[in-house]
XYZ file of C-alpha atoms in Angstrom:
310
model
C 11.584 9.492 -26.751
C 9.538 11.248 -24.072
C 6.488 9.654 -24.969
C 8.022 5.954 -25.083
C 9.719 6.947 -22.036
C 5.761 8.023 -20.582
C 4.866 4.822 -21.735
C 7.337 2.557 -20.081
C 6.830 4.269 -16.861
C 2.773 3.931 -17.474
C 3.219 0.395 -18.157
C 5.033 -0.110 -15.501
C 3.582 1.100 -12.995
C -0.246 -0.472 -13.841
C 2.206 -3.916 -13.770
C 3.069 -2.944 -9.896
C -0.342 -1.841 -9.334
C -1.764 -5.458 -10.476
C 0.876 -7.297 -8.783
C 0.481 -5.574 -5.325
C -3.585 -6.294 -5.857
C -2.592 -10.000 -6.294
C -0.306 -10.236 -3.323
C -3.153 -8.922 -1.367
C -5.606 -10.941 -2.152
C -3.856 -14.233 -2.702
C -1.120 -14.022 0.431
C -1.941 -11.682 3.260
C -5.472 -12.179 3.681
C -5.983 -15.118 1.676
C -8.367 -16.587 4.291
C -9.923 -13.616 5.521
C -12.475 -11.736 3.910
C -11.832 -8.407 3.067
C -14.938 -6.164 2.719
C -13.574 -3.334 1.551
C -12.548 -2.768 -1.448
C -10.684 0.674 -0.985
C -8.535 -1.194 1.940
C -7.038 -2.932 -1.706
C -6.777 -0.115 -3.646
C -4.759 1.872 -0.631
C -2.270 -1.219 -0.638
C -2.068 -1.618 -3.871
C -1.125 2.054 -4.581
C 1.204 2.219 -2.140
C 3.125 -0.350 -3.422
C 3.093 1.122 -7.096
C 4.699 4.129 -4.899
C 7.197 2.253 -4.061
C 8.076 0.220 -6.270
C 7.595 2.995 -9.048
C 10.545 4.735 -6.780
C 12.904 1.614 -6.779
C 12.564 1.431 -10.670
C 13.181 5.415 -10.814
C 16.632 4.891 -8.725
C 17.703 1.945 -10.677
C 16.626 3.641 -14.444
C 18.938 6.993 -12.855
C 21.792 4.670 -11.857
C 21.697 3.004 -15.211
C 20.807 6.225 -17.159
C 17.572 4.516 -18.947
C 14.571 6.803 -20.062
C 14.608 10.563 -20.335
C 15.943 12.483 -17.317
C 13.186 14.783 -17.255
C 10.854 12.352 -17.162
C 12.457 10.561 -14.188
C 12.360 13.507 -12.547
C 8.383 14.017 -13.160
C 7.617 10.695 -12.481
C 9.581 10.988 -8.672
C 8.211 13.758 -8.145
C 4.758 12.772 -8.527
C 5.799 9.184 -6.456
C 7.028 11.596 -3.602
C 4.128 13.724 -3.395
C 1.742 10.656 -3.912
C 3.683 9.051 -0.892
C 3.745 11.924 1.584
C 0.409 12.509 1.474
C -0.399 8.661 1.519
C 1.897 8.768 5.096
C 0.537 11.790 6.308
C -3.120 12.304 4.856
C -4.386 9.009 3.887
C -3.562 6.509 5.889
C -4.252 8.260 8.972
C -7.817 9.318 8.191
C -8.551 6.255 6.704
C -7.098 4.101 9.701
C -9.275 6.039 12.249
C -12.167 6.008 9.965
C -12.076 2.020 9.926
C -11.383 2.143 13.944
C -15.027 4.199 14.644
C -17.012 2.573 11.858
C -16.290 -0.622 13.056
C -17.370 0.112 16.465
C -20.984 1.314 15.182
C -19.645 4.969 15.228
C -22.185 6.488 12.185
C -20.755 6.593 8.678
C -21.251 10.939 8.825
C -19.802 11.287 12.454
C -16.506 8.775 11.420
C -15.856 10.721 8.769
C -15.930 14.064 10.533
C -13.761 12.775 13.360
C -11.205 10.959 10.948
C -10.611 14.408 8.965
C -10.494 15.770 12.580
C -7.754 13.428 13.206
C -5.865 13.786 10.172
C -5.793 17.511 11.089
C -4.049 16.862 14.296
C -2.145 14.545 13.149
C -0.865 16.404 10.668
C -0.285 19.401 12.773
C 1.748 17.652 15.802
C 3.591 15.681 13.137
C 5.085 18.677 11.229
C 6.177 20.374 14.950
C 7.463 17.633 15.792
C 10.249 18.137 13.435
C 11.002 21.602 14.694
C 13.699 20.502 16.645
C 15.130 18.212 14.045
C 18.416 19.125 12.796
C 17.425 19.641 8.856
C 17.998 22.692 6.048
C 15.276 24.786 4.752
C 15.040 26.121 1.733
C 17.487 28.053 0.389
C 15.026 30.445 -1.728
C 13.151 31.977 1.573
C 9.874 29.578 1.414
C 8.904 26.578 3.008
C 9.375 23.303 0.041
C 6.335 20.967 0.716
C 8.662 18.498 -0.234
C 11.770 19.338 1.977
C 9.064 19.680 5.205
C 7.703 16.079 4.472
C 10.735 14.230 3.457
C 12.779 15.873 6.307
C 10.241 14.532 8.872
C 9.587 11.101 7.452
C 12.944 10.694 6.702
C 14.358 11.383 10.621
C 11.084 9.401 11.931
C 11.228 7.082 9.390
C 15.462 5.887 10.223
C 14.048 6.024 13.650
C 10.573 3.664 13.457
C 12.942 1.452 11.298
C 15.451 1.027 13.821
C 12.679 -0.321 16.105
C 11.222 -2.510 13.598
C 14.423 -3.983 12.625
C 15.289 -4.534 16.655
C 11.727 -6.101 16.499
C 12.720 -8.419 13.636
C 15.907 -9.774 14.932
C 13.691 -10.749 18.335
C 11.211 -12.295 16.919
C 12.146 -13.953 13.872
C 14.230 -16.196 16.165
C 10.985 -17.155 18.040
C 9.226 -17.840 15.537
C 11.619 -20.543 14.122
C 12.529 -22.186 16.614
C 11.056 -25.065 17.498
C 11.655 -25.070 21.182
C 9.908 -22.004 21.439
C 6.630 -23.449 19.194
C 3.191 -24.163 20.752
C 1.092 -26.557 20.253
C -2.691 -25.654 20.770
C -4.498 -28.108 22.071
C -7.347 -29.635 20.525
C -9.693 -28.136 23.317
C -9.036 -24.619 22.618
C -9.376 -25.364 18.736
C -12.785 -26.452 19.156
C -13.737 -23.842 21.907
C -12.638 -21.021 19.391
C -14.842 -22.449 16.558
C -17.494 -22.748 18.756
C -17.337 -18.818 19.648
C -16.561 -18.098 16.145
C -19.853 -20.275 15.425
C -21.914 -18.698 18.074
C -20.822 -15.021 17.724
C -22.650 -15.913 13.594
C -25.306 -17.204 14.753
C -25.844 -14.097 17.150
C -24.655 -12.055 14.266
C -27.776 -13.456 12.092
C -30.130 -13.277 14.453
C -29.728 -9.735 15.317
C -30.029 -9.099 11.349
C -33.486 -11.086 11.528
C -34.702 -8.865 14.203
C -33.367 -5.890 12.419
C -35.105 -6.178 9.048
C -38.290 -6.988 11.516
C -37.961 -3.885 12.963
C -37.348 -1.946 9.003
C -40.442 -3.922 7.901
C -42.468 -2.946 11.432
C -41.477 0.586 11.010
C -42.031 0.747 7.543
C -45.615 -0.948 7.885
C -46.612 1.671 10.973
C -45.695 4.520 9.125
C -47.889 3.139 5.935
C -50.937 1.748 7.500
C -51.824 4.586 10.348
C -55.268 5.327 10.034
C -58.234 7.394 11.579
C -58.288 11.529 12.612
C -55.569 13.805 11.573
C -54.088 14.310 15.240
C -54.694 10.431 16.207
C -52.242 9.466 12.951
C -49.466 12.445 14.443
C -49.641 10.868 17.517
C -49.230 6.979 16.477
C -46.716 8.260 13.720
C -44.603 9.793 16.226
C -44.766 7.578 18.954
C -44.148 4.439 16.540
C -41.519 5.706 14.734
C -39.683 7.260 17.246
C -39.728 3.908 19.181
C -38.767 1.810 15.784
C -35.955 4.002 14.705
C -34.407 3.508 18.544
C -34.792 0.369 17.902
C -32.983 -0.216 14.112
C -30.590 2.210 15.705
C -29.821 -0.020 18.843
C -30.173 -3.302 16.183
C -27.502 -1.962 13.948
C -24.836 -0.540 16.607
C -25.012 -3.826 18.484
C -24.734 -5.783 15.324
C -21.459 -3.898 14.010
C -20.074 -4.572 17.589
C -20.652 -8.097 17.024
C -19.367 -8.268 13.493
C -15.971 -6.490 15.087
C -15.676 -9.324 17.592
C -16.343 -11.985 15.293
C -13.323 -10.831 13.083
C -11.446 -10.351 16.027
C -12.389 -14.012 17.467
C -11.770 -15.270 13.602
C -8.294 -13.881 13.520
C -7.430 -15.494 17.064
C -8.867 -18.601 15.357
C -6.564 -18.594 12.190
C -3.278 -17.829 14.318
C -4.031 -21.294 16.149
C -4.384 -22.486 12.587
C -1.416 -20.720 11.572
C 0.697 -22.487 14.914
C -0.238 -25.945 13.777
C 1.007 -25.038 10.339
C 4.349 -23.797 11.844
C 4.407 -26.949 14.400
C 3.860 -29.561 10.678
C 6.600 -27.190 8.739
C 9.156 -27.265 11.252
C 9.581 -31.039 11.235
C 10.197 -30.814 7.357
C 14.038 -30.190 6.108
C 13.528 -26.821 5.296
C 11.710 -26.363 8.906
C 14.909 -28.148 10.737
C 17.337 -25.493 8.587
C 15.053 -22.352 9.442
C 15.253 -23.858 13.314
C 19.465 -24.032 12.650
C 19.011 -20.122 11.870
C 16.861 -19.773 14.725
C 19.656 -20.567 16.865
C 22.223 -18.232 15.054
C 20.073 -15.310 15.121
C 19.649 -15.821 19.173
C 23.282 -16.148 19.714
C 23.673 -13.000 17.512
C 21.130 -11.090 19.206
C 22.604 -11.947 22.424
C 25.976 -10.637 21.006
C 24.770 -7.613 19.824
C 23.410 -6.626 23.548
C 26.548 -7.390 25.031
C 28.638 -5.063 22.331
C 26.019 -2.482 22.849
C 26.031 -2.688 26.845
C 29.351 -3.050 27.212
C 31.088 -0.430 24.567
C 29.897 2.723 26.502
C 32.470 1.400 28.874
C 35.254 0.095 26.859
C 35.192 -3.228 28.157
């Protein structure tokens, strides 16, 4: 029983795993090219977290599987989630933020661990004041000193988010409140997008000149011992400034060109929004547009006007 209960859960979980690698790659960046493949992997194991936690609640409300292996199973999804919030996806966020900016791949990765320190540290006293139990058996519970943080943050950031959602799914359906880009800016962001490549490949064409130069200097320096120090030195130092200068200005460039790309595929996006909302389905989601305003509206009067009874 334990072992077909392993095996469910195993089975399970590698089917959440491949599903949240699908979504990724077939919905939310299905026309933007995603480099790296880790950025995947993170997503896709965080939702195998989570959705290896729903299936745990729903298996202990049903009573399906052995108990003790529900119990193993959320306990490794809880640790596996804490440290994803409070370890992983801060260091890896900053270490995308400075290695896209030409920051070196050693000096990111010292100042994302640097990061994930601090982060770590102000986000555990930050609970300090939070009104939550300690353990009962005289030590700190790694468990009870994540989840009692994330948890009060968590209800908090979600508050927000929902507030967020109310506001702007409204704008986004209805039709008065829709855009239409002109045909102008289309072509003036596909011209940048074009021209920030071409400036993109060039700057690769003068960096492989400047491997192959420095490469060919070091190899063919001839004559007297101090003669070939000298033009060594003095050539290489100047060609490594230079592939140094080549490649920081080059991973600028490829920043703003994903930047300039994403700007491009919103406008995309708004034309696609402007076609679906004269469809049937588009005219009902601009109906619930409506509703959702007057509700939203309703819900700040209540919430202005309760403090004072009226």
């Amino acid at each position: 029983m334990i072992f077909f209960g392993a095996a469910v859960l195993l089975l399970s979980n590698c089917l959440f795993f491949g599903f949240g690698w699908f979504f990724f790659r077939s919905k939310l960046f299905r026309d933007f090219e995603i480099k790296r493949v880790w950025v995947q992997w993170h997503f896709a194991v965080v939702f195998m977290l989570a959705s290896s936690m729903l299936q745990l609640i729903i298996f202990e409300v049903l009573d399906v599987l052995d108990r003790d292996i529900r119990w193993y199973n959320w306990k490794i999804n809880l640790y596996g989630m804490l440290a994803y919030v409070l370890l992983v996806i801060p260091y890896y966020q900053c270490l995308l933020f400075l290695t896209d900016y030409g920051i070196s791949q050693s000096r990111s990765v010292v100042s994302s661990a640097v990061f994930a320190c601090v982060f770590l540290y102000v986000f555990l006293r930050l609970g300090d004041p939070f009104p939550v139990l300690t353990s009962q058996y005289g030590h700190l519970d790694l468990i009870e000193l994540g989840v009692s943080r994330v948890g009060v943050v968590g209800v908090t950031v979600m508050a927000f988010l929902s507030g967020f959602g109310a506001v702007n799914t409204p704008s986004t359906w209805l039709a008065y409140l829709m855009r239409q880009p002109g045909q102008n800016e289309l072509e003036h962001a596909r011209r940048q997008v074009l021209q920030t490549m071409n400036s993109i490949l060039l700057k690769k064409k003068k960096l492989a000149q400047a491997r192959e130069n420095a490469l060919s200097s070091s190899s063919s320096s001839s004559g007297g011992l101090w003669s070939r120090l000298v033009s060594v030195v003095g050539s290489g130092s100047s060609a490594a400034s230079d592939v140094r200068a080549l490649t920081r200005d080059a991973a600028v460039e490829e920043a703003f060109m994903r930047e300039m790309f994403l700007e491009l595929h919103e406008l995309h996006q708004e034309e696609e929004r402007i076609e679906f909302s004269k469809t049937q389905k588009g005219k009902l989601f601009n109906i619930l547009g409506y509703f959702l305003c007057i509700y939203c509206i309703y819900k700040l009067f209540m919430v202005r006007c309760y403090p004072f009874e009226c």
